[in-house]
Every structure is written in structure tokens, then in C-alpha cells.
PDB file of C-alpha atoms in Angstrom:
ATOM      1  CA  UNK A  75       0.000   0.000   0.000  1.00 62.00           C
ATOM      2  CA  UNK A  76       1.147   3.507  -0.820  1.00 68.00           C
ATOM      3  CA  UNK A  77       1.144   5.868   2.146  1.00 72.00           C
ATOM      4  CA  UNK A  78       3.751   8.526   1.348  1.00 75.00           C
ATOM      5  CA  UNK A  79       1.747  11.752   1.372  1.00 75.00           C
ATOM      6  CA  UNK A  80       4.949  13.774   0.887  1.00 76.00           C
ATOM      7  CA  UNK A  81       5.864  11.939  -2.323  1.00 77.00           C
ATOM      8  CA  UNK A  82       6.552  14.087  -5.381  1.00 75.00           C
ATOM      9  CA  UNK A  83       3.669  14.560  -7.816  1.00 78.00           C
ATOM     10  CA  UNK A  84       5.361  12.217 -10.326  1.00 75.00           C
ATOM     11  CA  UNK A  85       5.276   9.357  -7.819  1.00 76.00           C
ATOM     12  CA  UNK A  86       1.706  10.078  -6.700  1.00 81.00           C
ATOM     13  CA  UNK A  87       0.587  10.120 -10.352  1.00 85.00           C
ATOM     14  CA  UNK A  88       2.178   6.718 -10.959  1.00 82.00           C
ATOM     15  CA  UNK A  89       0.256   5.285  -8.011  1.00 83.00           C
ATOM     16  CA  UNK A  90      -3.047   6.710  -9.289  1.00 85.00           C
ATOM     17  CA  UNK A  91      -2.327   5.376 -12.792  1.00 87.00           C
ATOM     18  CA  UNK A  92      -2.190   1.899 -11.302  1.00 85.00           C
ATOM     19  CA  UNK A  93      -5.116   2.209  -8.889  1.00 86.00           C
ATOM     20  CA  UNK A  94      -7.704   3.673 -11.281  1.00 90.00           C
ATOM     21  CA  UNK A  95      -7.824   0.816 -13.815  1.00 90.00           C
ATOM     22  CA  UNK A  96      -7.782  -1.843 -11.090  1.00 87.00           C
ATOM     23  CA  UNK A  97     -10.729  -0.171  -9.333  1.00 89.00           C
ATOM     24  CA  UNK A  98     -12.630   0.240 -12.618  1.00 92.00           C
ATOM     25  CA  UNK A  99     -12.034  -3.368 -13.642  1.00 91.00           C
ATOM     26  CA  UNK A 100     -13.248  -4.571 -10.235  1.00 88.00           C
ATOM     27  CA  UNK A 101     -16.393  -2.432 -10.549  1.00 92.00           C
ATOM     28  CA  UNK A 102     -17.097  -3.911 -13.988  1.00 94.00           C
ATOM     29  CA  UNK A 103     -16.293  -7.469 -12.929  1.00 93.00           C
ATOM     30  CA  UNK A 104     -13.298  -7.692 -15.268  1.00 92.00           C
ATOM     31  CA  UNK A 105     -10.126  -9.602 -14.521  1.00 91.00           C
ATOM     32  CA  UNK A 106      -7.152  -7.269 -14.480  1.00 91.00           C
ATOM     33  CA  UNK A 107      -3.774  -7.345 -12.812  1.00 91.00           C
ATOM     34  CA  UNK A 108      -0.957  -4.823 -12.782  1.00 92.00           C
ATOM     35  CA  UNK A 109       2.736  -4.963 -13.499  1.00 94.00           C
ATOM     36  CA  UNK A 110       4.864  -2.131 -12.170  1.00 92.00           C
ATOM     37  CA  UNK A 111       8.368  -1.871 -13.588  1.00 93.00           C
ATOM     38  CA  UNK A 112      10.978   0.059 -11.649  1.00 92.00           C
ATOM     39  CA  UNK A 113      13.542   2.139 -13.609  1.00 90.00           C
ATOM     40  CA  UNK A 114      13.819   0.330 -16.934  1.00 90.00           C
ATOM     41  CA  UNK A 115      17.063   0.438 -18.919  1.00 88.00           C
ATOM     42  CA  UNK A 116      17.934  -1.254 -22.149  1.00 85.00           C
ATOM     43  CA  UNK A 117      18.446  -0.871 -25.874  1.00 81.00           C
ATOM     44  CA  UNK A 118      16.034   0.230 -28.611  1.00 76.00           C
ATOM     45  CA  UNK A 119      14.306   3.055 -26.749  1.00 72.00           C
ATOM     46  CA  UNK A 120      13.170   5.649 -29.290  1.00 74.00           C
ATOM     47  CA  UNK A 121      13.097   8.550 -26.812  1.00 77.00           C
ATOM     48  CA  UNK A 122      14.363   9.416 -23.371  1.00 76.00           C
ATOM     49  CA  UNK A 123      11.973   8.755 -20.544  1.00 77.00           C
ATOM     50  CA  UNK A 124      12.374  10.673 -17.266  1.00 70.00           C
ATOM     51  CA  UNK A 125      13.958   7.576 -15.732  1.00 72.00           C
ATOM     52  CA  UNK A 126      16.523   7.110 -18.487  1.00 77.00           C
ATOM     53  CA  UNK A 127      17.195  10.843 -18.673  1.00 78.00           C
ATOM     54  CA  UNK A 128      18.912  10.600 -15.294  1.00 79.00           C
ATOM     55  CA  UNK A 129      21.650   8.475 -16.945  1.00 85.00           C
ATOM     56  CA  UNK A 130      22.121  10.947 -19.793  1.00 85.00           C
ATOM     57  CA  UNK A 131      22.186  13.825 -17.307  1.00 83.00           C
ATOM     58  CA  UNK A 132      24.950  12.139 -15.341  1.00 90.00           C
ATOM     59  CA  UNK A 133      27.007  11.501 -18.477  1.00 92.00           C
ATOM     60  CA  UNK A 134      26.483  15.122 -19.629  1.00 88.00           C
ATOM     61  CA  UNK A 135      27.531  16.569 -16.272  1.00 88.00           C
ATOM     62  CA  UNK A 136      31.130  17.803 -16.443  1.00 89.00           C
ATOM     63  CA  UNK A 137      31.365  17.520 -12.630  1.00 89.00           C
ATOM     64  CA  UNK A 138      29.994  13.939 -12.580  1.00 92.00           C
ATOM     65  CA  UNK A 139      27.967  14.618  -9.448  1.00 89.00           C
ATOM     66  CA  UNK A 140      26.174  11.891  -7.608  1.00 92.00           C
ATOM     67  CA  UNK A 141      23.569  12.356  -4.896  1.00 89.00           C
ATOM     68  CA  UNK A 142      22.112  10.584  -1.885  1.00 92.00           C
ATOM     69  CA  UNK A 143      19.296   8.106  -2.214  1.00 93.00           C
ATOM     70  CA  UNK A 144      18.783   5.140  -4.447  1.00 94.00           C
ATOM     71  CA  UNK A 145      16.455   3.230  -6.698  1.00 93.00           C
ATOM     72  CA  UNK A 146      15.740  -0.134  -8.236  1.00 95.00           C
ATOM     73  CA  UNK A 147      16.866  -0.697 -11.824  1.00 93.00           C
ATOM     74  CA  UNK A 148      15.687  -3.436 -14.162  1.00 94.00           C
ATOM     75  CA  UNK A 149      16.516  -4.575 -17.689  1.00 92.00           C
ATOM     76  CA  UNK A 150      13.943  -3.935 -20.423  1.00 92.00           C
ATOM     77  CA  UNK A 151      14.185  -7.593 -21.457  1.00 94.00           C
ATOM     78  CA  UNK A 152      13.364  -8.664 -17.878  1.00 96.00           C
ATOM     79  CA  UNK A 153      10.327  -6.386 -17.910  1.00 96.00           C
ATOM     80  CA  UNK A 154       9.152  -7.942 -21.174  1.00 96.00           C
ATOM     81  CA  UNK A 155       9.473 -11.451 -19.689  1.00 97.00           C
ATOM     82  CA  UNK A 156       7.695 -10.263 -16.534  1.00 97.00           C
ATOM     83  CA  UNK A 157       4.733  -9.001 -18.546  1.00 97.00           C
ATOM     84  CA  UNK A 158       4.415 -12.368 -20.271  1.00 97.00           C
ATOM     85  CA  UNK A 159       4.601 -14.257 -16.965  1.00 97.00           C
ATOM     86  CA  UNK A 160       1.981 -12.000 -15.383  1.00 97.00           C
ATOM     87  CA  UNK A 161      -0.331 -12.479 -18.369  1.00 95.00           C
ATOM     88  CA  UNK A 162       0.102 -16.256 -18.344  1.00 96.00           C
ATOM     89  CA  UNK A 163       0.239 -16.998 -14.609  1.00 96.00           C
ATOM     90  CA  UNK A 164      -0.801 -13.850 -12.750  1.00 96.00           C
ATOM     91  CA  UNK A 165      -3.856 -13.538 -10.542  1.00 93.00           C
ATOM     92  CA  UNK A 166      -6.628 -11.013 -11.276  1.00 89.00           C
ATOM     93  CA  UNK A 167      -6.282  -7.947  -9.070  1.00 87.00           C
ATOM     94  CA  UNK A 168      -2.673  -8.777  -8.196  1.00 91.00           C
ATOM     95  CA  UNK A 169       0.180  -6.320  -8.475  1.00 90.00           C
ATOM     96  CA  UNK A 170       3.584  -7.490  -9.630  1.00 96.00           C
ATOM     97  CA  UNK A 171       6.682  -5.340  -9.184  1.00 95.00           C
ATOM     98  CA  UNK A 172       9.128  -5.955 -12.006  1.00 97.00           C
ATOM     99  CA  UNK A 173      12.445  -4.867 -10.595  1.00 97.00           C
ATOM    100  CA  UNK A 174      15.905  -6.213 -10.010  1.00 96.00           C
ATOM    101  CA  UNK A 175      18.499  -4.678  -7.723  1.00 93.00           C
ATOM    102  CA  UNK A 176      18.229  -1.840  -5.209  1.00 97.00           C
ATOM    103  CA  UNK A 177      21.256   0.424  -5.607  1.00 96.00           C
ATOM    104  CA  UNK A 178      22.376   3.719  -4.137  1.00 96.00           C
ATOM    105  CA  UNK A 179      22.903   6.471  -6.704  1.00 94.00           C
ATOM    106  CA  UNK A 180      26.657   6.576  -6.029  1.00 96.00           C
ATOM    107  CA  UNK A 181      26.896   2.887  -6.997  1.00 96.00           C
ATOM    108  CA  UNK A 182      24.736   3.466 -10.089  1.00 95.00           C
ATOM    109  CA  UNK A 183      26.888   6.397 -11.165  1.00 96.00           C
ATOM    110  CA  UNK A 184      30.099   4.397 -10.605  1.00 96.00           C
ATOM    111  CA  UNK A 185      28.667   1.592 -12.755  1.00 94.00           C
ATOM    112  CA  UNK A 186      27.649   4.011 -15.524  1.00 94.00           C
ATOM    113  CA  UNK A 187      31.136   5.547 -15.460  1.00 96.00           C
ATOM    114  CA  UNK A 188      32.723   2.113 -15.656  1.00 97.00           C
ATOM    115  CA  UNK A 189      30.489   0.899 -18.495  1.00 94.00           C
ATOM    116  CA  UNK A 190      30.995   4.107 -20.487  1.00 95.00           C
ATOM    117  CA  UNK A 191      34.728   4.370 -19.718  1.00 96.00           C
ATOM    118  CA  UNK A 192      34.430   7.847 -18.217  1.00 95.00           C
ATOM    119  CA  UNK A 193      35.774   9.009 -14.855  1.00 94.00           C
ATOM    120  CA  UNK A 194      33.520   9.748 -11.908  1.00 93.00           C
ATOM    121  CA  UNK A 195      31.573  10.294  -9.870  1.00 95.00           C
ATOM    122  CA  UNK A 196      33.609  13.045  -8.255  1.00 93.00           C
ATOM    123  CA  UNK A 197      31.350  14.727  -5.700  1.00 90.00           C
ATOM    124  CA  UNK A 198      28.060  14.112  -3.946  1.00 91.00           C
ATOM    125  CA  UNK A 199      25.447  16.861  -4.192  1.00 87.00           C
ATOM    126  CA  UNK A 200      22.898  17.374  -1.458  1.00 86.00           C
ATOM    127  CA  UNK A 201      19.189  18.070  -1.875  1.00 83.00           C
ATOM    128  CA  UNK A 202      19.580  21.869  -1.832  1.00 88.00           C
ATOM    129  CA  UNK A 203      22.410  21.851  -4.363  1.00 86.00           C
ATOM    130  CA  UNK A 204      20.421  19.533  -6.625  1.00 84.00           C
ATOM    131  CA  UNK A 205      17.391  21.798  -6.451  1.00 88.00           C
ATOM    132  CA  UNK A 206      19.444  24.917  -7.258  1.00 90.00           C
ATOM    133  CA  UNK A 207      21.098  23.128 -10.186  1.00 86.00           C
ATOM    134  CA  UNK A 208      17.651  22.112 -11.466  1.00 88.00           C
ATOM    135  CA  UNK A 209      16.413  25.717 -11.282  1.00 93.00           C
ATOM    136  CA  UNK A 210      19.453  26.811 -13.309  1.00 92.00           C
ATOM    137  CA  UNK A 211      18.902  23.990 -15.831  1.00 89.00           C
ATOM    138  CA  UNK A 212      15.244  24.931 -16.257  1.00 94.00           C
ATOM    139  CA  UNK A 213      16.158  28.605 -16.770  1.00 95.00           C
ATOM    140  CA  UNK A 214      18.794  27.672 -19.354  1.00 94.00           C
ATOM    141  CA  UNK A 215      16.279  25.402 -21.097  1.00 93.00           C
ATOM    142  CA  UNK A 216      13.692  28.173 -21.211  1.00 94.00           C
ATOM    143  CA  UNK A 217      16.227  30.528 -22.822  1.00 95.00           C
ATOM    144  CA  UNK A 218      17.531  27.933 -25.291  1.00 95.00           C
ATOM    145  CA  UNK A 219      14.102  26.414 -26.024  1.00 94.00           C
ATOM    146  CA  UNK A 220      15.577  22.957 -25.356  1.00 90.00           C
ATOM    147  CA  UNK A 221      14.560  20.392 -22.713  1.00 85.00           C
ATOM    148  CA  UNK A 222      16.321  20.821 -19.353  1.00 85.00           C
ATOM    149  CA  UNK A 223      18.948  18.292 -18.300  1.00 77.00           C
ATOM    150  CA  UNK A 224      17.234  18.080 -14.919  1.00 80.00           C
ATOM    151  CA  UNK A 225      14.095  19.490 -13.321  1.00 84.00           C
ATOM    152  CA  UNK A 226      12.902  20.640  -9.920  1.00 88.00           C
ATOM    153  CA  UNK A 227      10.555  17.638  -9.880  1.00 83.00           C
ATOM    154  CA  UNK A 228      13.536  15.315 -10.270  1.00 81.00           C
ATOM    155  CA  UNK A 229      15.524  17.259  -7.663  1.00 85.00           C
ATOM    156  CA  UNK A 230      12.675  16.850  -5.178  1.00 82.00           C
ATOM    157  CA  UNK A 231      13.348  13.093  -5.262  1.00 82.00           C
ATOM    158  CA  UNK A 232      17.025  13.447  -4.284  1.00 86.00           C
ATOM    159  CA  UNK A 233      17.754  11.691  -1.008  1.00 88.00           C
ATOM    160  CA  UNK A 234      14.833   9.292  -1.290  1.00 87.00           C
ATOM    161  CA  UNK A 235      15.283   5.544  -1.515  1.00 91.00           C
ATOM    162  CA  UNK A 236      12.951   3.891  -3.994  1.00 89.00           C
ATOM    163  CA  UNK A 237      13.633   0.326  -2.876  1.00 93.00           C
ATOM    164  CA  UNK A 238      11.361  -2.407  -4.180  1.00 93.00           C
ATOM    165  CA  UNK A 239      11.051  -6.168  -3.871  1.00 94.00           C
ATOM    166  CA  UNK A 240       9.823  -8.502  -6.594  1.00 96.00           C
ATOM    167  CA  UNK A 241       8.959 -11.646  -4.610  1.00 96.00           C
ATOM    168  CA  UNK A 242       5.392 -11.770  -5.911  1.00 96.00           C
ATOM    169  CA  UNK A 243       6.628 -11.741  -9.529  1.00 97.00           C
ATOM    170  CA  UNK A 244       9.361 -14.250  -8.612  1.00 97.00           C
ATOM    171  CA  UNK A 245       6.606 -16.657  -7.512  1.00 97.00           C
ATOM    172  CA  UNK A 246       5.471 -16.627 -11.166  1.00 97.00           C
ATOM    173  CA  UNK A 247       8.990 -17.528 -12.338  1.00 97.00           C
ATOM    174  CA  UNK A 248      10.321 -13.989 -12.762  1.00 98.00           C
ATOM    175  CA  UNK A 249      14.099 -14.014 -12.363  1.00 97.00           C
ATOM    176  CA  UNK A 250      15.779 -10.741 -13.382  1.00 96.00           C
ATOM    177  CA  UNK A 251      19.398 -10.707 -14.528  1.00 90.00           C
TER     178      UNK A 251
END
């Protein structure tokens, strides 16, 4: 159950996007379950999602800053397999988290640096510094008419730990890499 009333609007919206169809299906007597991927990474994405943008932002940052907090990252191919398992074996009304490993941002940024053969991370930003950097990025984006590298909404999530478990999906045979 979701009970974080201080969660950023992005997170609250995700929760409502899951709850509304499940409630409607129940009211109509339809069988419906939900799969909830964590941060999905993988090839063949045609555009940057907010989750994947955080990787590009890190690589574009000349200071290679990291920040407190963490999240759960999962492979796109694991998410695809998880959807199939949920469709074949899932229970109506059930929710299946499709995630893999919970990692702190510093570990994620070290891994990105290693995989991309770039140095970093160098420093850890705090919440206030992240928010100020996001304000500057949004102002620069407004002037250049280009998307910002980071936003105040993203900065509001700095320091939070988005840890998830996938035991319910694992009971269906889900086994992320």
C-alpha cells in the first residue's frame, strides 16, 4: 500500500495510474492485474523517458555529481518477460513489481562511469544543491528552447530511496538478470 503523502507529484501520479484501472475493472467485474516496472534500462528506446534521462544527465555533467538516495533498476528484457509471466500466470487484481536490484545512486553512477569508460563520480550533491542546479537547468532550457537536463521535480526526489522487492513476480517464475 502507498502511504507517502509527501511523495513528489510524479510518484503520486504513478500510483493513481495503477489504482484507477484496477478499481474500474473490479467495478465492472473484469479480470485485471498490474505490473509495475521500476527504472527500466535497455536498448532500442526511441526517446528518453524521465527515468533514463537521469543516466544521460549524469554523463552530460562535467562535474559527474552523484547524490544521496537510491532506486531499483531493471533490464527492459526482464520487464518484457515479466509481462508475459503475469499475463500467463498472474492472478486477477494482483500487483507485480518488475524490478531487479536496489542500488544507491553513487553505486549506479560508478557503474555508468565504468560501463561508459568515463571518470567519476567526483562529488556528492545534497538536496539543496540539486534543487538549485535544477532551477538553473530549467532557466537555461527556457532561454535555449531545449529540454532541461534536470528538473525541480527530479531534484525533489534526491535523497529518497525507492527500494522495491519482486517476490510476488518471482513466484510466477520472474528471475531478473
